[in-house]
Coordinates of N, CA, C and O in Angstrom, one line a residue:
G96 N 195.1 31.5 85.3 CA 195.9 32.2 84.3 C 195.8 33.7 84.6 O 195.7 34.5 83.7
Q97 N 195.8 34.1 85.8 CA 195.7 35.6 86.2 C 197.1 36.0 86.7 O 197.7 35.3 87.6
S98 N 197.6 37.2 86.3 CA 198.8 37.7 86.9 C 198.5 39.1 87.4 O 197.6 39.8 86.9
V99 N 199.3 39.5 88.4 CA 199.2 40.8 88.9 C 200.6 41.4 89.0 O 201.5 40.7 89.4
P100 N 200.8 42.7 88.5 CA 202.1 43.3 88.5 C 202.7 43.4 89.9 O 201.9 43.6 90.9
L101 N 204.0 43.3 90.0 CA 204.7 43.4 91.3 C 204.8 44.9 91.7 O 205.8 45.5 91.6
V102 N 203.6 45.5 92.1 CA 203.6 46.9 92.5 C 202.8 46.9 93.8 O 202.0 46.0 94.1
P103 N 203.0 47.9 94.7 CA 202.3 48.0 95.9 C 200.8 47.9 95.6 O 200.3 48.6 94.7
P104 N 200.0 47.2 96.3 CA 200.3 46.4 97.6 C 200.8 45.0 97.3 O 201.0 44.3 98.3
F105 N 200.9 44.6 96.1 CA 201.2 43.2 95.8 C 202.7 42.9 95.8 O 203.5 43.6 95.3
G106 N 203.1 41.7 96.4 CA 204.4 41.2 96.4 C 205.3 41.7 97.5 O 206.5 41.5 97.5
A107 N 204.7 42.4 98.5 CA 205.5 43.0 99.6 C 206.3 41.9 100.3 O 207.5 42.1 100.7
V108 N 205.8 40.7 100.4 CA 206.5 39.6 101.1 C 207.7 39.2 100.3 O 208.6 38.6 100.9
F109 N 207.8 39.5 99.0 CA 209.0 39.1 98.2 C 210.0 40.2 98.3 O 211.2 39.9 98.1
V110 N 209.7 41.4 98.4 CA 210.6 42.5 98.3 C 211.1 43.1 99.7 O 212.1 43.8 99.7
A111 N 210.4 42.8 100.8 CA 210.7 43.4 102.1 C 212.1 43.1 102.6 O 212.6 43.9 103.3
W112 N 212.7 42.0 102.2 CA 214.0 41.6 102.7 C 215.2 42.0 101.7 O 216.3 41.7 102.0
D113 N 214.9 42.7 100.6 CA 215.8 43.0 99.6 C 215.8 44.5 99.4 O 214.8 45.0 98.9
E114 N 216.8 45.2 99.8 CA 216.9 46.7 99.7 C 216.6 47.2 98.3 O 215.8 48.1 98.1
T115 N 217.3 46.6 97.3 CA 217.1 47.0 95.9 C 215.7 46.8 95.4 O 215.1 47.6 94.8
A116 N 215.2 45.6 95.7 CA 213.9 45.2 95.2 C 212.8 46.1 95.9 O 211.8 46.5 95.3
S117 N 213.1 46.4 97.2 CA 212.2 47.3 98.0 C 212.1 48.7 97.3 O 211.0 49.2 97.1
A118 N 213.3 49.2 97.0 CA 213.3 50.5 96.3 C 212.6 50.5 95.0 O 211.8 51.5 94.7
Q119 N 212.8 49.5 94.2 CA 212.1 49.4 92.9 C 210.6 49.3 93.1 O 209.8 49.9 92.4
W120 N 210.2 48.5 94.1 CA 208.8 48.3 94.4 C 208.1 49.6 94.8 O 207.1 50.0 94.3
L121 N 208.8 50.3 95.7 CA 208.3 51.6 96.2 C 208.2 52.6 95.0 O 207.3 53.4 95.0
A122 N 209.2 52.6 94.1 CA 209.1 53.5 92.9 C 207.9 53.2 92.0 O 207.5 54.1 91.3
R123 N 207.4 52.0 92.1 CA 206.3 51.7 91.2 C 204.9 51.9 91.9 O 203.9 51.5 91.4
A124 N 205.0 52.6 93.1 CA 203.8 52.8 93.9 C 202.8 53.7 93.3 O 201.6 53.8 93.7
G125 N 203.2 54.5 92.3 CA 202.2 55.4 91.7 C 202.2 56.7 92.5 O 203.0 57.0 93.4
K126 N 201.2 57.5 92.1 CA 201.1 58.8 92.8 C 200.6 58.7 94.2 O 199.8 57.9 94.5
P127 N 201.2 59.5 95.1 CA 200.7 59.5 96.5 C 199.3 59.9 96.6 O 198.8 60.6 95.8
S128 N 198.6 59.3 97.5 CA 197.2 59.7 97.8 C 197.0 60.1 99.2 O 197.9 60.0 100.0
S129 N 195.9 60.6 99.5 CA 195.6 61.0 100.9 C 195.6 59.8 101.8 O 195.8 59.9 103.0
E130 N 195.3 58.6 101.3 CA 195.3 57.4 102.1 C 196.6 56.8 102.4 O 196.9 56.3 103.5
R131 N 197.5 56.7 101.4 CA 198.8 56.0 101.6 C 199.9 56.8 100.9 O 199.9 57.0 99.7
K132 N 200.9 57.3 101.7 CA 202.0 58.0 101.2 C 203.2 57.1 101.1 O 203.3 56.0 101.7
P133 N 204.2 57.5 100.2 CA 205.4 56.6 100.0 C 206.1 56.2 101.3 O 206.5 55.0 101.4
E134 N 206.2 57.1 102.3 CA 206.9 56.7 103.5 C 206.1 55.6 104.3 O 206.6 54.8 105.0
Q135 N 204.8 55.7 104.1 CA 203.9 54.6 104.7 C 204.2 53.3 104.1 O 204.2 52.3 104.8
W136 N 204.4 53.2 102.8 CA 204.7 51.9 102.2 C 206.0 51.4 102.7 O 206.2 50.2 103.0
G137 N 207.0 52.3 102.9 CA 208.3 51.9 103.5 C 208.1 51.4 104.9 O 208.8 50.4 105.3
K138 N 207.3 52.0 105.7 CA 207.1 51.5 107.1 C 206.4 50.2 107.1 O 206.6 49.3 107.9
L139 N 205.5 50.0 106.1 CA 204.8 48.7 106.0 C 205.8 47.6 105.7 O 205.8 46.5 106.2
L140 N 206.8 47.9 104.8 CA 207.8 46.9 104.5 C 208.7 46.6 105.7 O 209.0 45.4 106.0
E141 N 209.0 47.6 106.5 CA 209.7 47.4 107.8 C 208.9 46.5 108.7 O 209.5 45.6 109.4
T142 N 207.6 46.7 108.8 CA 206.7 45.9 109.7 C 206.7 44.5 109.2 O 206.8 43.5 110.0
I143 N 206.6 44.3 107.9 CA 206.6 42.9 107.4 C 207.9 42.2 107.7 O 207.9 41.0 108.1
R144 N 209.0 42.9 107.5 CA 210.3 42.3 107.8 C 210.4 41.9 109.3 O 210.9 40.8 109.7
R145 N 210.0 42.8 110.2 CA 210.0 42.5 111.6 C 209.1 41.4 112.0 O 209.5 40.5 112.8
Q146 N 207.9 41.4 111.5 CA 207.0 40.3 111.8 C 207.3 39.0 111.2 O 206.9 37.9 111.7
G147 N 207.8 39.0 110.0 CA 208.1 37.8 109.2 C 207.0 37.4 108.3 O 207.0 36.3 107.7
Y148 N 206.0 38.3 108.1 CA 204.8 37.9 107.2 C 204.1 39.2 106.8 O 204.3 40.3 107.4
S149 N 203.3 39.1 105.8 CA 202.4 40.2 105.4 C 201.0 39.8 105.6 O 200.7 38.6 105.5
V150 N 200.1 40.8 105.8 CA 198.7 40.5 106.0 C 197.9 41.4 105.1 O 198.2 42.6 105.0
S151 N 196.9 40.8 104.4 CA 196.0 41.6 103.6 C 194.6 41.5 104.1 O 194.2 40.4 104.5
L152 N 193.9 42.6 104.2 CA 192.6 42.6 104.8 C 191.5 42.9 103.7 O 191.8 43.7 102.8
A153 N 190.3 42.4 103.9 CA 189.2 42.7 103.0 C 188.8 44.2 103.3 O 188.8 44.7 104.4
D154 N 188.5 44.9 102.2 CA 188.1 46.3 102.3 C 186.6 46.3 102.4 O 185.8 46.1 101.5
D155 N 186.1 46.5 103.6 CA 184.7 46.6 103.9 C 184.0 47.7 103.3 O 182.8 47.7 103.2
R156 N 184.7 48.7 102.8 CA 184.1 49.9 102.2 C 183.7 49.5 100.8 O 183.0 50.3 100.1
G157 N 184.2 48.4 100.2 CA 183.8 47.9 98.9 C 184.4 48.7 97.8 O 183.9 48.8 96.7
S158 N 185.5 49.4 98.0 CA 186.1 50.2 97.0 C 186.7 49.4 95.9 O 186.9 49.9 94.7
V159 N 187.1 48.1 96.1 CA 187.6 47.2 95.1 C 186.8 45.9 95.2 O 187.2 45.0 95.9
P160 N 185.7 45.8 94.6 CA 184.9 44.6 94.7 C 185.6 43.4 94.2 O 186.3 43.4 93.1
Q161 N 185.6 42.3 94.9 CA 186.3 41.0 94.5 C 185.7 40.5 93.2 O 186.4 40.0 92.4
A162 N 184.4 40.8 93.0 CA 183.8 40.4 91.7 C 184.6 40.9 90.5 O 184.7 40.3 89.5
D163 N 185.1 42.2 90.6 CA 185.8 42.7 89.5 C 187.1 41.9 89.1 O 187.4 41.7 88.0
F164 N 187.8 41.4 90.1 CA 189.0 40.6 89.9 C 188.5 39.2 89.3 O 189.1 38.7 88.4
D165 N 187.4 38.7 89.8 CA 186.9 37.4 89.3 C 186.5 37.5 87.9 O 186.7 36.6 87.1
D166 N 185.9 38.7 87.5 CA 185.4 38.9 86.1 C 186.6 38.9 85.1 O 186.4 38.6 84.0
L167 N 187.8 39.3 85.6 CA 188.9 39.3 84.7 C 189.2 37.9 84.1 O 189.8 37.8 83.0
L168 N 188.9 36.9 84.9 CA 189.2 35.5 84.4 C 188.3 35.1 83.3 O 188.7 34.2 82.5
T169 N 187.2 35.7 83.1 CA 186.3 35.4 82.0 C 186.2 36.4 80.9 O 185.5 36.2 79.9
T170 N 187.0 37.5 81.0 CA 187.0 38.5 79.9 C 187.8 37.9 78.7 O 188.9 37.5 78.8
A171 N 187.1 37.9 77.6 CA 187.7 37.4 76.4 C 188.8 38.3 75.8 O 189.8 37.9 75.2
D172 N 188.6 39.6 76.0 CA 189.6 40.6 75.4 C 190.7 40.8 76.4 O 190.6 41.4 77.4
A173 N 191.9 40.2 76.1 CA 193.1 40.2 77.0 C 193.5 41.6 77.3 O 193.9 41.9 78.4
E174 N 193.5 42.5 76.3 CA 194.0 43.8 76.5 C 193.0 44.6 77.4 O 193.5 45.3 78.3
E175 N 191.7 44.4 77.3 CA 190.8 45.0 78.2 C 190.9 44.4 79.6 O 190.8 45.2 80.6
A176 N 191.2 43.1 79.7 CA 191.4 42.5 81.0 C 192.6 43.1 81.7 O 192.6 43.4 82.9
R177 N 193.7 43.3 81.0 CA 194.9 43.9 81.6 C 194.7 45.3 82.0 O 195.1 45.8 83.1
R178 N 193.9 46.1 81.2 CA 193.6 47.5 81.5 C 192.8 47.6 82.8 O 193.1 48.3 83.7
R179 N 191.8 46.7 82.9 CA 190.9 46.7 84.1 C 191.7 46.2 85.3 O 191.6 46.8 86.4
R180 N 192.6 45.2 85.1 CA 193.4 44.7 86.2 C 194.3 45.9 86.7 O 194.3 46.1 88.0
D181 N 194.9 46.6 85.8 CA 195.8 47.7 86.3 C 195.0 48.8 87.0 O 195.5 49.4 87.9
E182 N 193.8 49.0 86.5 CA 193.0 50.0 87.2 C 192.6 49.6 88.6 O 192.7 50.4 89.5
L183 N 192.3 48.3 88.7 CA 191.9 47.8 90.1 C 193.1 47.8 91.0 O 193.0 48.2 92.2
V184 N 194.3 47.4 90.5 CA 195.5 47.5 91.3 C 195.8 48.9 91.7 O 196.1 49.2 92.9
G185 N 195.6 49.9 90.8 CA 195.8 51.3 91.2 C 194.9 51.7 92.3 O 195.3 52.4 93.2
M186 N 193.6 51.2 92.2 CA 192.7 51.6 93.3 C 193.1 51.0 94.6 O 193.0 51.6 95.7
M187 N 193.7 49.8 94.6 CA 194.1 49.1 95.8 C 195.3 49.8 96.5 O 195.5 49.7 97.7
Q188 N 196.1 50.5 95.7 CA 197.3 51.1 96.2 C 196.9 52.3 97.1 O 197.7 52.7 98.0
H189 N 195.7 52.7 97.0 CA 195.2 53.8 97.8 C 194.3 53.4 99.0 O 193.6 54.3 99.6
G190 N 194.2 52.2 99.2 CA 193.4 51.7 100.3 C 194.2 51.0 101.4 O 195.4 51.2 101.5
E191 N 193.5 50.2 102.2 CA 194.1 49.6 103.4 C 194.3 48.1 103.2 O 194.3 47.3 104.1
Y192 N 194.4 47.6 101.9 CA 194.5 46.2 101.6 C 195.7 45.6 102.4 O 195.5 44.6 103.0
L193 N 196.8 46.2 102.2 CA 198.0 45.6 102.9 C 198.1 46.3 104.3 O 198.2 47.5 104.4
A194 N 198.0 45.4 105.3 CA 197.9 45.9 106.7 C 199.3 45.9 107.4 O 200.2 45.2 107.0
G195 N 199.4 46.8 108.4 CA 200.6 46.8 109.2 C 200.3 45.9 110.4 O 199.8 44.8 110.3
E196 N 200.7 46.4 111.6 CA 200.4 45.7 112.8 C 198.9 45.7 113.1 O 198.2 46.7 112.9
I197 N 198.4 44.5 113.5 CA 197.0 44.4 113.9 C 196.8 44.3 115.4 O 197.4 43.3 116.0
D198 N 196.1 45.2 116.0 CA 195.9 45.1 117.4 C 195.1 43.9 117.8 O 194.1 43.5 117.0
D199 N 195.4 43.2 118.9 CA 194.7 42.0 119.3 C 193.2 42.2 119.5 O 192.5 41.3 119.3
N200 N 192.8 43.4 119.8 CA 191.4 43.7 120.0 C 190.6 44.1 118.8 O 189.4 44.2 118.9
A201 N 191.3 44.2 117.7 CA 190.6 44.6 116.4 C 189.8 43.5 115.9 O 190.0 42.3 116.3
V202 N 188.8 43.8 115.1 CA 188.0 42.8 114.4 C 188.2 43.1 112.9 O 187.9 44.2 112.5
V203 N 188.7 42.1 112.2 CA 189.0 42.2 110.8 C 188.5 41.1 110.0 O 188.2 40.0 110.5
R204 N 188.5 41.3 108.7 CA 188.2 40.3 107.7 C 189.5 40.0 106.9 O 189.9 40.9 106.2
L205 N 190.1 38.9 107.1 CA 191.4 38.5 106.5 C 191.2 38.1 105.1 O 190.3 37.3 104.8
T206 N 192.0 38.7 104.2 CA 192.1 38.2 102.8 C 193.1 37.1 102.8 O 192.9 36.0 102.3
Q207 N 194.4 37.4 103.2 CA 195.4 36.4 103.2 C 196.6 36.8 104.1 O 196.8 38.0 104.4
I208 N 197.3 35.8 104.5 CA 198.6 36.0 105.2 C 199.7 35.3 104.3 O 199.5 34.2 103.9
S209 N 200.8 36.0 104.1 CA 201.9 35.4 103.3 C 203.2 35.5 104.1 O 203.4 36.6 104.7
A210 N 204.0 34.5 104.0 CA 205.3 34.5 104.7 C 206.3 34.0 103.6 O 206.0 33.1 102.9
P211 N 207.5 34.6 103.6 CA 208.5 34.2 102.6 C 209.2 32.9 102.9 O 209.4 32.5 104.1
V212 N 209.5 32.2 101.9 CA 210.3 31.0 102.0 C 211.6 31.3 101.3 O 211.7 31.7 100.1
F213 N 212.7 31.4 102.1 CA 214.0 31.8 101.5 C 214.8 30.7 100.9 O 214.8 29.5 101.5
D214 N 215.5 31.0 99.8 CA 216.4 30.0 99.2 C 217.8 30.0 99.8 O 218.0 30.8 100.8
A215 N 218.7 29.2 99.3 CA 220.0 29.2 99.9 C 220.8 30.5 99.8 O 221.7 30.7 100.6
T216 N 220.4 31.4 98.9 CA 221.1 32.7 98.8 C 220.5 33.7 99.7 O 221.0 34.8 99.8
G217 N 219.4 33.4 100.4 CA 218.7 34.3 101.3 C 217.7 35.1 100.6 O 217.1 36.0 101.2
R218 N 217.3 34.8 99.4 CA 216.3 35.5 98.6 C 214.9 34.9 98.9 O 214.8 33.6 99.0
A219 N 213.9 35.7 99.0 CA 212.5 35.2 99.1 C 212.1 34.6 97.8 O 211.7 35.3 96.9
A220 N 212.3 33.3 97.7 CA 212.0 32.6 96.4 C 210.6 32.1 96.2 O 210.2 31.9 95.1
A221 N 209.9 32.0 97.3 CA 208.5 31.6 97.3 C 207.8 32.1 98.5 O 208.5 32.7 99.4
S222 N 206.5 32.0 98.5 CA 205.8 32.4 99.7 C 204.8 31.3 100.1 O 204.2 30.7 99.2
L223 N 204.5 31.2 101.4 CA 203.5 30.4 101.9 C 202.3 31.3 102.2 O 202.5 32.3 102.9
M224 N 201.1 31.0 101.6 CA 200.0 31.8 101.7 C 198.8 31.1 102.4 O 198.5 30.0 102.0
L225 N 198.2 31.7 103.3 CA 196.9 31.2 103.9 C 195.8 32.2 103.6 O 195.9 33.4 103.9
L226 N 194.8 31.7 102.9 CA 193.7 32.5 102.6 C 192.7 32.6 103.8 O 192.6 31.7 104.5
G227 N 192.1 33.8 103.9 CA 191.3 34.0 105.1 C 189.9 33.3 105.0 O 189.4 33.0 104.0
P228 N 189.3 33.1 106.2 CA 188.0 32.5 106.3 C 186.9 33.6 105.8 O 187.2 34.7 105.7
Q229 N 185.8 33.1 105.6 CA 184.6 34.0 105.2 C 183.9 34.6 106.5 O 182.7 34.8 106.4
R230 N 184.7 34.8 107.5 CA 184.1 35.4 108.7 C 185.1 36.3 109.3 O 186.3 36.3 108.9
E231 N 184.7 37.1 110.2 CA 185.6 38.1 110.9 C 186.4 37.3 111.9 O 186.0 36.3 112.5
L232 N 187.6 37.9 112.1 CA 188.6 37.3 113.1 C 188.9 38.5 114.1 O 188.9 39.6 113.7
T233 N 189.3 38.1 115.3 CA 189.9 39.1 116.2 C 191.4 39.3 115.8 O 191.9 38.4 115.1
G234 N 191.9 40.4 116.1 CA 193.3 40.6 115.9 C 194.2 39.5 116.5 O 195.2 39.1 115.9
K235 N 193.8 39.1 117.7 CA 194.5 38.0 118.4 C 194.5 36.7 117.6 O 195.6 36.1 117.4
E236 N 193.4 36.3 117.0 CA 193.3 35.1 116.2 C 194.2 35.3 115.0 O 194.9 34.4 114.6
L237 N 194.1 36.4 114.3 CA 194.9 36.7 113.1 C 196.3 36.6 113.4 O 197.1 36.0 112.7
N238 N 196.8 37.2 114.5 CA 198.2 37.3 114.9 C 198.7 35.9 115.2 O 199.9 35.5 114.8
V239 N 197.9 35.0 115.8 CA 198.3 33.6 116.1 C 198.5 32.9 114.8 O 199.5 32.2 114.6
L240 N 197.5 33.0 113.9 CA 197.6 32.4 112.6 C 198.8 32.8 111.8 O 199.5 32.0 111.2
A241 N 199.1 34.1 111.8 CA 200.2 34.7 111.1 C 201.5 34.1 111.6 O 202.4 33.8 110.8
Q242 N 201.7 34.0 112.9 CA 202.9 33.4 113.5 C 203.0 31.9 113.0 O 204.1 31.5 112.8
Q243 N 201.9 31.2 113.0 CA 202.0 29.8 112.5 C 202.4 29.8 111.0 O 203.2 28.9 110.6
V244 N 201.9 30.7 110.2 CA 202.3 30.7 108.8 C 203.7 31.0 108.7 O 204.5 30.4 107.9
A245 N 204.2 32.0 109.4 CA 205.6 32.4 109.3 C 206.5 31.3 109.8 O 207.6 31.0 109.1
E246 N 206.2 30.6 110.8 CA 207.0 29.4 111.3 C 207.0 28.3 110.3 O 208.0 27.7 110.0
S247 N 205.8 28.1 109.6 CA 205.8 27.0 108.6 C 206.6 27.4 107.4 O 207.3 26.5 106.8
A248 N 206.7 28.7 107.0 CA 207.5 29.1 105.9 C 209.0 29.0 106.3 O 209.8 28.6 105.4
R249 N 209.3 29.3 107.5 CA 210.7 29.2 107.9 C 211.1 27.7 107.9 O 212.2 27.3 107.4
R250 N 210.3 26.8 108.3 CA 210.5 25.4 108.3 C 210.7 24.9 106.9 O 211.6 24.1 106.6
A251 N 209.8 25.3 106.0 CA 209.9 24.9 104.6 C 211.2 25.4 104.0 O 211.8 24.6 103.2
G252 N 211.6 26.6 104.3 CA 212.9 27.1 103.8 C 214.1 26.3 104.3 O 215.0 25.9 103.5
R253 N 214.1 26.0 105.6 CA 215.2 25.1 106.1 C 215.2 23.8 105.5 O 216.2 23.2 105.1
L254 N 214.0 23.1 105.4 CA 213.9 21.8 104.8 C 214.4 21.8 103.3 O 214.9 20.8 102.8
A255 N 214.2 22.9 102.6 CA 214.6 23.0 101.2 C 216.0 23.4 101.1 O 216.5 23.7 100.0
G256 N 216.7 23.6 102.2 CA 218.1 24.0 102.1 C 218.3 25.5 102.1 O 219.4 26.0 101.7
G257 N 217.2 26.3 102.3 CA 217.3 27.7 102.2 C 217.7 28.4 103.5 O 218.0 27.7 104.5
G258 N 217.8 29.7 103.4 CA 218.2 30.5 104.6 C 217.1 30.7 105.5 O 216.0 30.1 105.4
N259 N 217.3 31.5 106.5 CA 216.4 31.8 107.6 C 216.4 33.3 107.9 O 216.7 33.7 109.0
N260 N 216.0 34.1 106.9 CA 216.1 35.5 107.0 C 215.0 36.1 107.9 O 215.1 37.2 108.4
A261 N 213.9 35.4 108.0 CA 212.7 36.0 108.7 C 212.8 35.8 110.2 O 213.4 34.9 110.7

C-alpha cells in the first residue's frame, strides 16, 4: 500500500515517450540543484527513449537510506508518512538514482530496470521491472540485462495487442 508521486526521478519510463507527459513531469522536478539541472532531466528522458528502458542505481553515499522508505509502510500516521515520503522523493531528485548511459566498465549497484509496455494507442500503459541483485554488477552485465528487459516488454506489448514504440 505504498505510492510515490509521478515526479522525477519516478515514472520516467511512463513519460519518456509522451511529449506532454514529459513536460508535466519535468515541471514537477522541483528546484534545480547543483547535482541535477532541468536540462539534465530532459537528457535522461531522451536516453531512456533511445535505450528503451530506464535504470535506477543504489546510492552508495547513503543520502536516501532504503530503511526510510521501508519505515513508511509501518507508520501509523498517514499524514506523517506522506510528508516523509515527499521529503525522501525530494532528496532523490537531487541525486543520481535515475541513471543515463552506463559504461560497460563501470561497477554499479542496480536498484531496478524498467521498460515500458505499450498499449494499442502507443501509450506506455505498464512497465516491466527487474529488481537488482544484492551485489555489484559491471556496466556490461547491467546493459545486457536491460536489453533483455526491454525486449521482454516489447514482446509483452505485442502479445497484448499493443504498439511497439520502444
